[in-house]
PDB file of C-alpha atoms in Angstrom:
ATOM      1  CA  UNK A   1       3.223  -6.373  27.793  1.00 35.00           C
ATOM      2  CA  UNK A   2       0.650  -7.880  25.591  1.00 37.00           C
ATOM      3  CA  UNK A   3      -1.055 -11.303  27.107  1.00 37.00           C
ATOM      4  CA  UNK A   4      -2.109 -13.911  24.718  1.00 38.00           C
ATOM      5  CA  UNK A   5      -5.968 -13.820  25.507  1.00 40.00           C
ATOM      6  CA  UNK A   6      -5.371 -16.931  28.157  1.00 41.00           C
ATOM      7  CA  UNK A   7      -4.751 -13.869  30.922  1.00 43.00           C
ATOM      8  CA  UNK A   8      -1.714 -16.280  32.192  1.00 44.00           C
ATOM      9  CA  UNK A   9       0.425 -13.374  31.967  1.00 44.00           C
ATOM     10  CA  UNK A  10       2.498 -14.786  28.835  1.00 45.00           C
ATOM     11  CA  UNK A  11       3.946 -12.781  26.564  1.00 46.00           C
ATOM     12  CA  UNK A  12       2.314 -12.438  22.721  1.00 44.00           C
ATOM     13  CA  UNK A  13       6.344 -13.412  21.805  1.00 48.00           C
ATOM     14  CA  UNK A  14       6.781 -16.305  24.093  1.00 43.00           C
ATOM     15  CA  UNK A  15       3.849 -17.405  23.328  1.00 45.00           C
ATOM     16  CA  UNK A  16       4.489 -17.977  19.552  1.00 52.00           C
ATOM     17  CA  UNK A  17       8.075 -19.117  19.744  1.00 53.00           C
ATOM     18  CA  UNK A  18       7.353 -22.531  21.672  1.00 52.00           C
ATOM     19  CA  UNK A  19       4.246 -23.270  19.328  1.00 65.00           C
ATOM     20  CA  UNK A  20       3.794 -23.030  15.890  1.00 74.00           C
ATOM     21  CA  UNK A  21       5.987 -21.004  14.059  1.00 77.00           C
ATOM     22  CA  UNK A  22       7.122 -24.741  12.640  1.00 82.00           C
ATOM     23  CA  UNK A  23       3.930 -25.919  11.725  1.00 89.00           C
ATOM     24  CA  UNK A  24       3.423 -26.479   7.915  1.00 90.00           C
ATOM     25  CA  UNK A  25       0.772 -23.836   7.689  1.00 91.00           C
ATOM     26  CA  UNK A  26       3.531 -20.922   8.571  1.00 90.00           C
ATOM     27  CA  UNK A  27       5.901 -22.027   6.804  1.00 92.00           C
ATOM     28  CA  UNK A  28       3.638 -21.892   3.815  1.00 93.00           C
ATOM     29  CA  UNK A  29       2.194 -18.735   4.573  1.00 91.00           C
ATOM     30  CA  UNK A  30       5.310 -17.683   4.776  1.00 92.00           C
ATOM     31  CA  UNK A  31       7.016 -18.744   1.165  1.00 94.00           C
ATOM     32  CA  UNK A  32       3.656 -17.702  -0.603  1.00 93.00           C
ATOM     33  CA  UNK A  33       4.006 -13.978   0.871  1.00 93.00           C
ATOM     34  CA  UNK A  34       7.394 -13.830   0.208  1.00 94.00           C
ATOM     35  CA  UNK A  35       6.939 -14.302  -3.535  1.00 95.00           C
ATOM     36  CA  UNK A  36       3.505 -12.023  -3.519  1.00 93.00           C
ATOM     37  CA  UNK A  37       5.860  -8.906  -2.255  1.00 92.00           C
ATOM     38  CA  UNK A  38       8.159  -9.786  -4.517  1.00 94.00           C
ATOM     39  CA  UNK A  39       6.271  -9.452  -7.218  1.00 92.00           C
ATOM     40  CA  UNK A  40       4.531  -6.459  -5.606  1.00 90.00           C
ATOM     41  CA  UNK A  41       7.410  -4.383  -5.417  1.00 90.00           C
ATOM     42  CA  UNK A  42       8.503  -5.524  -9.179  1.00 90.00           C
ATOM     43  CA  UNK A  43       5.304  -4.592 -10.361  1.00 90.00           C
ATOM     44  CA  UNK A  44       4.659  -1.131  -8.408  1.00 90.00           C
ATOM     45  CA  UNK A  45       8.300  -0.502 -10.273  1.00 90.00           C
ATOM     46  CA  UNK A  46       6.131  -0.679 -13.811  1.00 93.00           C
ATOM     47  CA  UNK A  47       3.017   0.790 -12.427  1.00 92.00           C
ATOM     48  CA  UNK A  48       5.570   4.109 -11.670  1.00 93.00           C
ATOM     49  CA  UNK A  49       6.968   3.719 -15.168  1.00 93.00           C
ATOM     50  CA  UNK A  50       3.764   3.852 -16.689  1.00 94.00           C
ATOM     51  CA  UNK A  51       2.747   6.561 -14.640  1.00 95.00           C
ATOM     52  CA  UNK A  52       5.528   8.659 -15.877  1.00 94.00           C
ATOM     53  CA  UNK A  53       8.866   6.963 -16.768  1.00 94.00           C
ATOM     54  CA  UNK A  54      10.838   9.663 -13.843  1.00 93.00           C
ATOM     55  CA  UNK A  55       8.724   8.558 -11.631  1.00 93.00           C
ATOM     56  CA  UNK A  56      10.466   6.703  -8.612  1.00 90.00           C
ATOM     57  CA  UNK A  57       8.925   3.523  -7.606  1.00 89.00           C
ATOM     58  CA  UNK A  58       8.824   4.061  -3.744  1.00 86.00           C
ATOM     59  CA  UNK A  59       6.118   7.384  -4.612  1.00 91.00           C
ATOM     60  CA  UNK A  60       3.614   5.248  -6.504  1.00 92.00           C
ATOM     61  CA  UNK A  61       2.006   4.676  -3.052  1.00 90.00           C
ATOM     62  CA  UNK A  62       1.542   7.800  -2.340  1.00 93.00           C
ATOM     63  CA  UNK A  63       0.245   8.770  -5.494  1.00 95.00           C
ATOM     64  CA  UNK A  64      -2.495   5.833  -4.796  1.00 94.00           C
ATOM     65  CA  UNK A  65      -3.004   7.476  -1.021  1.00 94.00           C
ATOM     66  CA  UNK A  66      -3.867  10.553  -1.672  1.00 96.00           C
ATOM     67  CA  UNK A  67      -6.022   9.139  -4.834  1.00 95.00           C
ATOM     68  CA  UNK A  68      -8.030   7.137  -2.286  1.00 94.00           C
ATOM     69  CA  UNK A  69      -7.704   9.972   0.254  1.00 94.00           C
ATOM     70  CA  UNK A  70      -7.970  13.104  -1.298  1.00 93.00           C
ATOM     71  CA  UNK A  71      -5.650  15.561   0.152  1.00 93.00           C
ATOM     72  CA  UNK A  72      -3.152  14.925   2.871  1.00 94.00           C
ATOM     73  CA  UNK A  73      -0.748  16.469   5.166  1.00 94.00           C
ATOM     74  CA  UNK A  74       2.906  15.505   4.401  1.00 94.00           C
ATOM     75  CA  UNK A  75       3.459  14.455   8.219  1.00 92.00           C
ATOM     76  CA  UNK A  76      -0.078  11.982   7.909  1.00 93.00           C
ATOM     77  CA  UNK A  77       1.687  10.756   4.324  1.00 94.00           C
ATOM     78  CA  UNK A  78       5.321   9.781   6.271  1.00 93.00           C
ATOM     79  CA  UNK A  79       3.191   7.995   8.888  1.00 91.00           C
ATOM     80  CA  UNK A  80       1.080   6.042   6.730  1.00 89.00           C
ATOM     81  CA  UNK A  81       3.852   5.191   4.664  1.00 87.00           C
ATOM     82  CA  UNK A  82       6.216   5.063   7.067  1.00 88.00           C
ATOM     83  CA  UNK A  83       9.159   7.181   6.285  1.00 91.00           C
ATOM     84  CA  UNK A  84      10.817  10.308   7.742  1.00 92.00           C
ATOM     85  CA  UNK A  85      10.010  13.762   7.094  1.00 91.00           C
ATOM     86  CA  UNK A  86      13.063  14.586   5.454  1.00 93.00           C
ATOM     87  CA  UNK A  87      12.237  11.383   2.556  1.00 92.00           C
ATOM     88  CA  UNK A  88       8.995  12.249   2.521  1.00 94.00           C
ATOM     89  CA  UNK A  89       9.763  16.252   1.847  1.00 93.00           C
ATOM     90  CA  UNK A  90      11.903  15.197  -1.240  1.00 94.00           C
ATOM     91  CA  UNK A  91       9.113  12.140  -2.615  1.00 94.00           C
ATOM     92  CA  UNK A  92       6.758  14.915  -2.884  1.00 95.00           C
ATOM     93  CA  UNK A  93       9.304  17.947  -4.487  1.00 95.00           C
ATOM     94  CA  UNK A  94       9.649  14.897  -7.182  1.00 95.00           C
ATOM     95  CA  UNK A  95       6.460  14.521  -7.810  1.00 96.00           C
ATOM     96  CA  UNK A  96       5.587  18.150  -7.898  1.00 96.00           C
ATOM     97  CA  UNK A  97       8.125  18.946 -10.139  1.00 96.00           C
ATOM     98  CA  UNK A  98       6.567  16.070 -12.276  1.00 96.00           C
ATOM     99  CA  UNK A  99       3.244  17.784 -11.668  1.00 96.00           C
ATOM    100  CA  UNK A 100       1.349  14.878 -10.290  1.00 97.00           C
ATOM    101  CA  UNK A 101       0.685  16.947  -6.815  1.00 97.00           C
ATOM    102  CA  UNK A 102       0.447  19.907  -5.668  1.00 97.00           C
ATOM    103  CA  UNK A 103       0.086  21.945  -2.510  1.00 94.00           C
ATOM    104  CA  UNK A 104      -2.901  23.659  -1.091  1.00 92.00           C
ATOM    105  CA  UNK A 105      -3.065  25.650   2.166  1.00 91.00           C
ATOM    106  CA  UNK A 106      -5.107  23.423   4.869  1.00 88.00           C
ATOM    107  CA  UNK A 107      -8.747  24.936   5.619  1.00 89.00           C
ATOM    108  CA  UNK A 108      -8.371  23.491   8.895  1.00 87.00           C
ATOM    109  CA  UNK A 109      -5.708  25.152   9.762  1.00 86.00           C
ATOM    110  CA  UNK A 110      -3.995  27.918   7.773  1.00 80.00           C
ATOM    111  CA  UNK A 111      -0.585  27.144   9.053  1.00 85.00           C
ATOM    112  CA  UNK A 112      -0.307  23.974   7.439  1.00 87.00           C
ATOM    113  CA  UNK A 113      -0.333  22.128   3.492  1.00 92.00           C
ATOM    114  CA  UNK A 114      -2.137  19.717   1.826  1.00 95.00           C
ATOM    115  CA  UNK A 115      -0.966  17.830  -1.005  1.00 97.00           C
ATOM    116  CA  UNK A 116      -3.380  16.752  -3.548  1.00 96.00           C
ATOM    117  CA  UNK A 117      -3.022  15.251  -6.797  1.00 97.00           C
ATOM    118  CA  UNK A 118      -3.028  17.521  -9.711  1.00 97.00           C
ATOM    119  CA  UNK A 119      -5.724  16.925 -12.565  1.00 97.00           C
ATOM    120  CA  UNK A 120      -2.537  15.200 -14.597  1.00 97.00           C
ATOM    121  CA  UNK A 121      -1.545  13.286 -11.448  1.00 97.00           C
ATOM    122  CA  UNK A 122      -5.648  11.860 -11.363  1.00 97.00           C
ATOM    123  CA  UNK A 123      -5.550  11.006 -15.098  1.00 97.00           C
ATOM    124  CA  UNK A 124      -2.356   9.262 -15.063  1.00 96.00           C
ATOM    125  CA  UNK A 125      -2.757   6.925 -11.596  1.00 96.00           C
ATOM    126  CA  UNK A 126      -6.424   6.678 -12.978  1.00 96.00           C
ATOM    127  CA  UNK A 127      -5.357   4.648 -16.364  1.00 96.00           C
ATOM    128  CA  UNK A 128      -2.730   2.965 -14.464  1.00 95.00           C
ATOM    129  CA  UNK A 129      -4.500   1.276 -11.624  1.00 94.00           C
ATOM    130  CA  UNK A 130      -7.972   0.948 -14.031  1.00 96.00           C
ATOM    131  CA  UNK A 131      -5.246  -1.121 -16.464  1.00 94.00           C
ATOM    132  CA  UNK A 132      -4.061  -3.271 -13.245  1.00 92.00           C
ATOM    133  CA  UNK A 133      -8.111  -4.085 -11.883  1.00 94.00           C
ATOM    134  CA  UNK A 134      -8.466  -5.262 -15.580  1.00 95.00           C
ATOM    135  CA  UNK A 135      -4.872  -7.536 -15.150  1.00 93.00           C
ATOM    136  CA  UNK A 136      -6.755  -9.110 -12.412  1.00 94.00           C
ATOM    137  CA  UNK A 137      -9.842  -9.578 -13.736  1.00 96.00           C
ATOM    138  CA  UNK A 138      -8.136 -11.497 -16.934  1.00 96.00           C
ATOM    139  CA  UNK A 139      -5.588 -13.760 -14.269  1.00 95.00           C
ATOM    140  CA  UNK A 140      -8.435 -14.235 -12.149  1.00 96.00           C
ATOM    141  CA  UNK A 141     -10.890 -14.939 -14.818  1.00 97.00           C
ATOM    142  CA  UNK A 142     -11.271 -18.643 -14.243  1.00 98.00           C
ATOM    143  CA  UNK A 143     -12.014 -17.642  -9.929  1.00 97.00           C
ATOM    144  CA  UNK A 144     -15.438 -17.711  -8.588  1.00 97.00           C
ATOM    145  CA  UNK A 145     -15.948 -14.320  -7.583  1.00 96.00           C
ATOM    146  CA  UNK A 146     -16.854 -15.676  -3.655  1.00 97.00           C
ATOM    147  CA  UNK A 147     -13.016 -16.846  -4.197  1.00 97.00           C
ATOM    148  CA  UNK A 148     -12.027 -13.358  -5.276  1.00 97.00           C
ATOM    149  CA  UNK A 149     -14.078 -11.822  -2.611  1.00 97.00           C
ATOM    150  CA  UNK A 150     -12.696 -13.873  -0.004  1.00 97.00           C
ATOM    151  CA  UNK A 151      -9.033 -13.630  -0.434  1.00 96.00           C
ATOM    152  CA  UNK A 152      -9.740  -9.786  -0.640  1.00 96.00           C
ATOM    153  CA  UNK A 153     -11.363 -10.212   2.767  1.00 97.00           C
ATOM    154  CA  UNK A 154      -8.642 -12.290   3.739  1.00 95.00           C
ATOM    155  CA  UNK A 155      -5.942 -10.071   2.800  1.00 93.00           C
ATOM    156  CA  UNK A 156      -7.790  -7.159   4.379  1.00 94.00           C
ATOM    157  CA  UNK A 157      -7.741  -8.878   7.396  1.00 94.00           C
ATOM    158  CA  UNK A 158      -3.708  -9.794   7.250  1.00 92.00           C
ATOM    159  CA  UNK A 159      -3.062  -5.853   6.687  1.00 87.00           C
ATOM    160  CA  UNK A 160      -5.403  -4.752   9.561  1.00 90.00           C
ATOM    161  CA  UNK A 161      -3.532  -7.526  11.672  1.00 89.00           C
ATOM    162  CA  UNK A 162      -0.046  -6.233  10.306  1.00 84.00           C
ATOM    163  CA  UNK A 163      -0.833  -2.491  11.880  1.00 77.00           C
ATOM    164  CA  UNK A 164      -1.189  -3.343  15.609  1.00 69.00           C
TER     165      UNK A 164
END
């Protein structure tokens, strides 16, 4: 059982249910994420589009991973993503069959894959999220870029809170 930090033995869960899940702040937080991941998932929908107009919006992700990344195993892909083996097996059949990935025999270990995106799958993600920095540069234009900075901090901080 997690404690709260005050070592009295409280659960993390206990702890938030009597106190401030009700508090203005929450409830804010709260509504203005709920619209963000709306629009998120509306707008990873175009981003696969413009990728390639087959391509489902759920694998956009892992097109970005493994842009960021470089190559991946398929089981390190399902974890980070969070899906089974069995989704993540026919995501990446997809994609090679739209030949945005491809598979390449581990050098660490000769018994297992890598997928890595192809030279098409780097050009097309490339334009795609290099099109979406520049959507945020113009919607963002009138920001200080301290502001910009700090909700990126911010929000790296909420996703590295989100994974424990």
């Amino acid at each position: 059982m997690h404690e709260d930090g005050n070592g009295d033995g409280r659960g993390v869960e206990s702890a938030v249910s009597g106190s401030g899940v009700n508090q203005p702040e929450f409830l804010a937080l709260e509504r203005e994420l709920t619209v963000l991941l709306r629009r998120a998932r509306a707008n990873q929908g175009e981003m696969a589009r413009e990728v390639h107009p087959d391509l489902e919006s759920s694998a956009y992700g892992l097109l970005v991973r493994l842009g960021e990344c470089g190559g991946q195993r398929a089981t390190e892909l399902a974890a980070y993503i969070g899906v089974g083996k069995a989704t993540m097996s026919r995501q990446l059949r997809a994609l090679e069959e739209l030949g945005l990935v491809a598979r390449e025999p581990d050098p660490a270990d000769g018994r297992a894959w890598l997928v890595t995106l192809t030279q098409e799958g780097q050009d097309r993600v490339g334009r795609v999220r290099d099109a979406r920095r520049a959507r945020y540069a113009r919607r963002l234009a009138s920001w200080d870029p301290r502001e910009v900075t700090e909700l990126a901090r911010l929000l790296h901080e909420l996703n590295r809170g989100m994974e424990k």
